[in-house]
Short mmCIF file of C-alpha atoms in Angstrom, two decimals:
data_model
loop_
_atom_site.label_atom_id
_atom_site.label_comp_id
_atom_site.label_asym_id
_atom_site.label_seq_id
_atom_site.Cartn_x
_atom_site.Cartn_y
_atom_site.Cartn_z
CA UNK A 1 -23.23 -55.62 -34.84
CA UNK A 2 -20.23 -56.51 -36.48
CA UNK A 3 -16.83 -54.35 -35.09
CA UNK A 4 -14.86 -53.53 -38.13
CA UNK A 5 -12.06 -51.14 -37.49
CA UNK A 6 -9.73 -49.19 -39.63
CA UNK A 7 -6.27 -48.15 -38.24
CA UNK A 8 -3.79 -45.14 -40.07
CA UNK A 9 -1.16 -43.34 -39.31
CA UNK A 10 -1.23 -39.75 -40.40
CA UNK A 11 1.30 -37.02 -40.83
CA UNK A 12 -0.32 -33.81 -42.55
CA UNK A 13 -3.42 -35.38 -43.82
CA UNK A 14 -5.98 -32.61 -42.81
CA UNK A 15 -7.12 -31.46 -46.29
CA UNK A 16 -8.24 -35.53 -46.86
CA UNK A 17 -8.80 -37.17 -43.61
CA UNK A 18 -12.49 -36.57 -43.43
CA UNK A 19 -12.87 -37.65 -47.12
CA UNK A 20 -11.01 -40.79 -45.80
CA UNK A 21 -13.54 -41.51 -43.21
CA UNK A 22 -16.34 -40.56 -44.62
CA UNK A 23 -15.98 -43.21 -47.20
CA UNK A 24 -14.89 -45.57 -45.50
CA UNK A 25 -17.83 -45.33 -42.64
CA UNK A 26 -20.04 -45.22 -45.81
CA UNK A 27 -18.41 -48.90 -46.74
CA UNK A 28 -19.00 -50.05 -43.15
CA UNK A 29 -16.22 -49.59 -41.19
CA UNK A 30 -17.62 -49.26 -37.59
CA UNK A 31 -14.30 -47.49 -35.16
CA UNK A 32 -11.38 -45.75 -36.34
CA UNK A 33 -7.91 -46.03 -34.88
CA UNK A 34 -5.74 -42.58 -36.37
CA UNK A 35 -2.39 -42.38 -35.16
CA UNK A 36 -0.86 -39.01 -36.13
CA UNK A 37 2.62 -37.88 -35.32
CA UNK A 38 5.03 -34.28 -36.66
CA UNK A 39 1.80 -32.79 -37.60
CA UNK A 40 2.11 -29.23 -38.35
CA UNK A 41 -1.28 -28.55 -40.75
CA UNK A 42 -3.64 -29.22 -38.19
CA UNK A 43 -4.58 -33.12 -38.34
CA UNK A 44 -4.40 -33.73 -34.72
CA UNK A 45 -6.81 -30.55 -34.10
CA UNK A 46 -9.25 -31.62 -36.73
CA UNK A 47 -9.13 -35.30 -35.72
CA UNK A 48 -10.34 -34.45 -31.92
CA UNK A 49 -13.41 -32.78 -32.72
CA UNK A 50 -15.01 -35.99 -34.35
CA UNK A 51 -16.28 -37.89 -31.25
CA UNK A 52 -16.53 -41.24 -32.94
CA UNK A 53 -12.72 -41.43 -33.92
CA UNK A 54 -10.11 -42.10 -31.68
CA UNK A 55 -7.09 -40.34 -31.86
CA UNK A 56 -3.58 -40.86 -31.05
CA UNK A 57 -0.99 -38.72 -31.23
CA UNK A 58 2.37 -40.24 -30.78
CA UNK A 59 6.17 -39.41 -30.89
CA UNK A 60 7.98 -41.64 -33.26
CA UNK A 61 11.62 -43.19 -32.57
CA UNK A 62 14.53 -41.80 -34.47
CA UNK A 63 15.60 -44.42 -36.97
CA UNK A 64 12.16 -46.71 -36.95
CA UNK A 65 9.65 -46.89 -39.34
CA UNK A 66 6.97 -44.74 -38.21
CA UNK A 67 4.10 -47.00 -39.55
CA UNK A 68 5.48 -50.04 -37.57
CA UNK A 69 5.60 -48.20 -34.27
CA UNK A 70 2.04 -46.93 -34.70
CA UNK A 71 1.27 -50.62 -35.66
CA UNK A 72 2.83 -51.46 -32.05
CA UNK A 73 0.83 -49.22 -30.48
CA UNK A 74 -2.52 -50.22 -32.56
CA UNK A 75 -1.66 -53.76 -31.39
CA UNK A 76 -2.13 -52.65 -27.72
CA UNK A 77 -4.99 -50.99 -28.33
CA UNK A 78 -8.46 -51.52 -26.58
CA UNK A 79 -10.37 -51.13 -29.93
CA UNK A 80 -8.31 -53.70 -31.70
CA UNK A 81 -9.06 -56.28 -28.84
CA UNK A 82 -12.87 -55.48 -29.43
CA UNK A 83 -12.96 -55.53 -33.12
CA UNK A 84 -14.14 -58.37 -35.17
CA UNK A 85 -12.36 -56.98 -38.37
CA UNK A 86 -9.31 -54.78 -38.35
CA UNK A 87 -7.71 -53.18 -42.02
CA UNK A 88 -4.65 -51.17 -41.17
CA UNK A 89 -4.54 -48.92 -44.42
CA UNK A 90 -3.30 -45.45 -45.32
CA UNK A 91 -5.20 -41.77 -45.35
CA UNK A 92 -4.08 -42.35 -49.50
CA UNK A 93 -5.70 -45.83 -49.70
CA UNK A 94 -9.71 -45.84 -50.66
CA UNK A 95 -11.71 -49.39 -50.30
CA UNK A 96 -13.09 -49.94 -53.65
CA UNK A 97 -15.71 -52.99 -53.34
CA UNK A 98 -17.03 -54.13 -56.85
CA UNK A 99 -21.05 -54.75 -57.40
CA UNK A 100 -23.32 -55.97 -55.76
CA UNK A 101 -21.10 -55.41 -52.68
CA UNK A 102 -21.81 -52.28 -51.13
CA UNK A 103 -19.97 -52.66 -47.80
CA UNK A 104 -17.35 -54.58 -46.10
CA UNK A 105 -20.22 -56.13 -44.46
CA UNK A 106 -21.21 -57.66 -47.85
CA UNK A 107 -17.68 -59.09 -48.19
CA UNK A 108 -17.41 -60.31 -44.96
CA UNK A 109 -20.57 -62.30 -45.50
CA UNK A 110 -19.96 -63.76 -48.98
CA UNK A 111 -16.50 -65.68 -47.54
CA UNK A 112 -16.74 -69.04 -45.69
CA UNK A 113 -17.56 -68.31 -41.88
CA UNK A 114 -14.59 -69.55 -40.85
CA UNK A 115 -12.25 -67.41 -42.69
CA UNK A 116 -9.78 -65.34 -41.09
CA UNK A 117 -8.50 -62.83 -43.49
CA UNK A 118 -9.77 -61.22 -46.63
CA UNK A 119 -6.75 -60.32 -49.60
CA UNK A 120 -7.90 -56.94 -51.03
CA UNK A 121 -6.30 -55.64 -54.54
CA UNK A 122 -3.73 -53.12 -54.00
CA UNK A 123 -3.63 -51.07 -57.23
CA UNK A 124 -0.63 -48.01 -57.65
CA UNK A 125 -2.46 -45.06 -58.58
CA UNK A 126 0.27 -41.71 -59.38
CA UNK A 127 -0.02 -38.23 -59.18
CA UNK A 128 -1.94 -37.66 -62.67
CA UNK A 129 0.28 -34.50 -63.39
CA UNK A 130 -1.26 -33.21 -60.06
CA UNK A 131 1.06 -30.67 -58.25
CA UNK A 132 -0.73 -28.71 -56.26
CA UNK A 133 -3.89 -29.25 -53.64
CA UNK A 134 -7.02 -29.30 -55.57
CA UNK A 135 -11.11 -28.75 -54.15
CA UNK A 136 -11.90 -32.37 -55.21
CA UNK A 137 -12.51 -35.97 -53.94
CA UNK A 138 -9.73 -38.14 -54.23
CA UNK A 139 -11.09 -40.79 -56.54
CA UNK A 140 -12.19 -38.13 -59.05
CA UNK A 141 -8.87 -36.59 -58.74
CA UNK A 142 -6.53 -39.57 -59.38
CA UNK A 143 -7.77 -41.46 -62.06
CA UNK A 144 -4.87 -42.88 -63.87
CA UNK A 145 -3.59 -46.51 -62.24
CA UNK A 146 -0.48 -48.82 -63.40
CA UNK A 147 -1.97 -51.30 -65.91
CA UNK A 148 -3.69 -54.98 -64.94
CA UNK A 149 -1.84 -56.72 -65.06
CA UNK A 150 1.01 -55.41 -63.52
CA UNK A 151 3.68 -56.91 -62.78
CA UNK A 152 6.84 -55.34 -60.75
CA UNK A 153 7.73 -56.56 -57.70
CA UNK A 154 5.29 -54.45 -55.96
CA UNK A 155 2.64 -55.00 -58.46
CA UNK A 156 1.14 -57.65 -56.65
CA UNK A 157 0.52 -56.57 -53.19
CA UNK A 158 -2.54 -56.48 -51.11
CA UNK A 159 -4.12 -55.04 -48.24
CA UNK A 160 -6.06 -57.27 -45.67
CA UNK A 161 -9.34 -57.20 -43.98
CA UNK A 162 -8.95 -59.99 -40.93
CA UNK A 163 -10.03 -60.66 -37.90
CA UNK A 164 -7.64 -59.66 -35.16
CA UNK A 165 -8.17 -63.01 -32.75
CA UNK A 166 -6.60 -65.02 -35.13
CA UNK A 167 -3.29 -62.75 -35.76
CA UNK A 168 -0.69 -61.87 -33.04
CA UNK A 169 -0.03 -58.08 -34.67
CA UNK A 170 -0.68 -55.95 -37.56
CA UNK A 171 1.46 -55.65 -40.67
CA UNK A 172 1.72 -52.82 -43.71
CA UNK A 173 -0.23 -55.24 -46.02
CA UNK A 174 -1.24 -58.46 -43.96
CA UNK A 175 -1.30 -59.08 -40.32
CA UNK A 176 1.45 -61.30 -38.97
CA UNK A 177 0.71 -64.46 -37.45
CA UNK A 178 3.47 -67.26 -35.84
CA UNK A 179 2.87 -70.85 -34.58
CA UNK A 180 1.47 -73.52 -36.04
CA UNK A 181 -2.14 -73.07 -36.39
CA UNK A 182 -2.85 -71.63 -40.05
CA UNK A 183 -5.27 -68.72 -40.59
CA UNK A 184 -8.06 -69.44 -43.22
CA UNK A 185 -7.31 -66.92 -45.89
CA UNK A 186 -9.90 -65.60 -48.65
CA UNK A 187 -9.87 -63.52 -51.97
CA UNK A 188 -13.00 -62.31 -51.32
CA UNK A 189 -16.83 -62.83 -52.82
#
């Protein structure tokens, strides 16, 4: 079986961090990694009665962005040693595969074997007028995206799907890799 895991760091996320893992088991992802720190709605408590996600809680440094220390940690991490496929994402991000792939395990197999990393779209959705918590799934609430294409500075990021062996650590939107050896990158099937 393939190891794909999906790392996050959470603050507050309780009313959509089982929306956030239920779709993204449903697209294959395989272990979680949830880092969650200054909690005060009940995330940690919710994520440690799900006995297939691991949990971390963790005290961020003054001064240091809190997604890069939780990256640290993630880096450390038994699970991302064992994983085939690590996506460091956030609890506001949803994997949106396009037909016929149904799964990450779809995309994983329509690259060249040897590839090392996957570039998934990155698309700014906003709020949609939204102001207050509503009894809804995400991607029915926020339906309203910036334009393709789109072209601000930030209008061309991406997320990415790789496989940890071939990086040294994790990064906000692609892994980070030094030397002189060249990871194969893809766009995807």
């Amino acid at each position: 079986m393939t190891r794909i895991l999906a790392v996050t760091c959470m603050r507050n996320e309780g009313p959509y961090c089982l929306e956030w893992i239920a779709h993204h088991r449903a697209a294959g992802v395989t272990d979680f990694l949830i880092f969650t720190h200054d909690c005060t709605d009940g995330t940690p408590e919710l994520l440690d009665l799900l006995g297939d996600v691991t949990h971390v809680p963790f005290v961020p440094e003054v001064d240091k962005s809190v997604q890069w220390q939780a990256m640290r940690l993630a880096d450390r991490h038994d699970l991302m040693k064992q994983a085939d496929w690590a996506l460091f994402f956030d609890c506001d991000e949803f994997l949106c595969l396009q037909a016929p792939m149904a799964s990450l395990n779809d995309l994983i197999a329509a690259v060249p074997t040897d590839t090392d990393a996957i570039a998934l779209p990155w698309r700014f959705f906003g709020a949609d007028g939204q102001e207050a918590l509503q009894d809804a799934l995400t991607p029915l609430r926020f339906r309203r995206a910036a334009p393709e294409p789109f072209h601000l500075p930030a209008g061309s990021f991406f997320k990415t799907l790789h496989r940890p062996a071939a990086f040294q650590k994790l990064g906000v939107h692609r892994p980070k890799k030094k030397g002189s050896t060249s990871p194969q990158w893809n766009l995807g099937g």
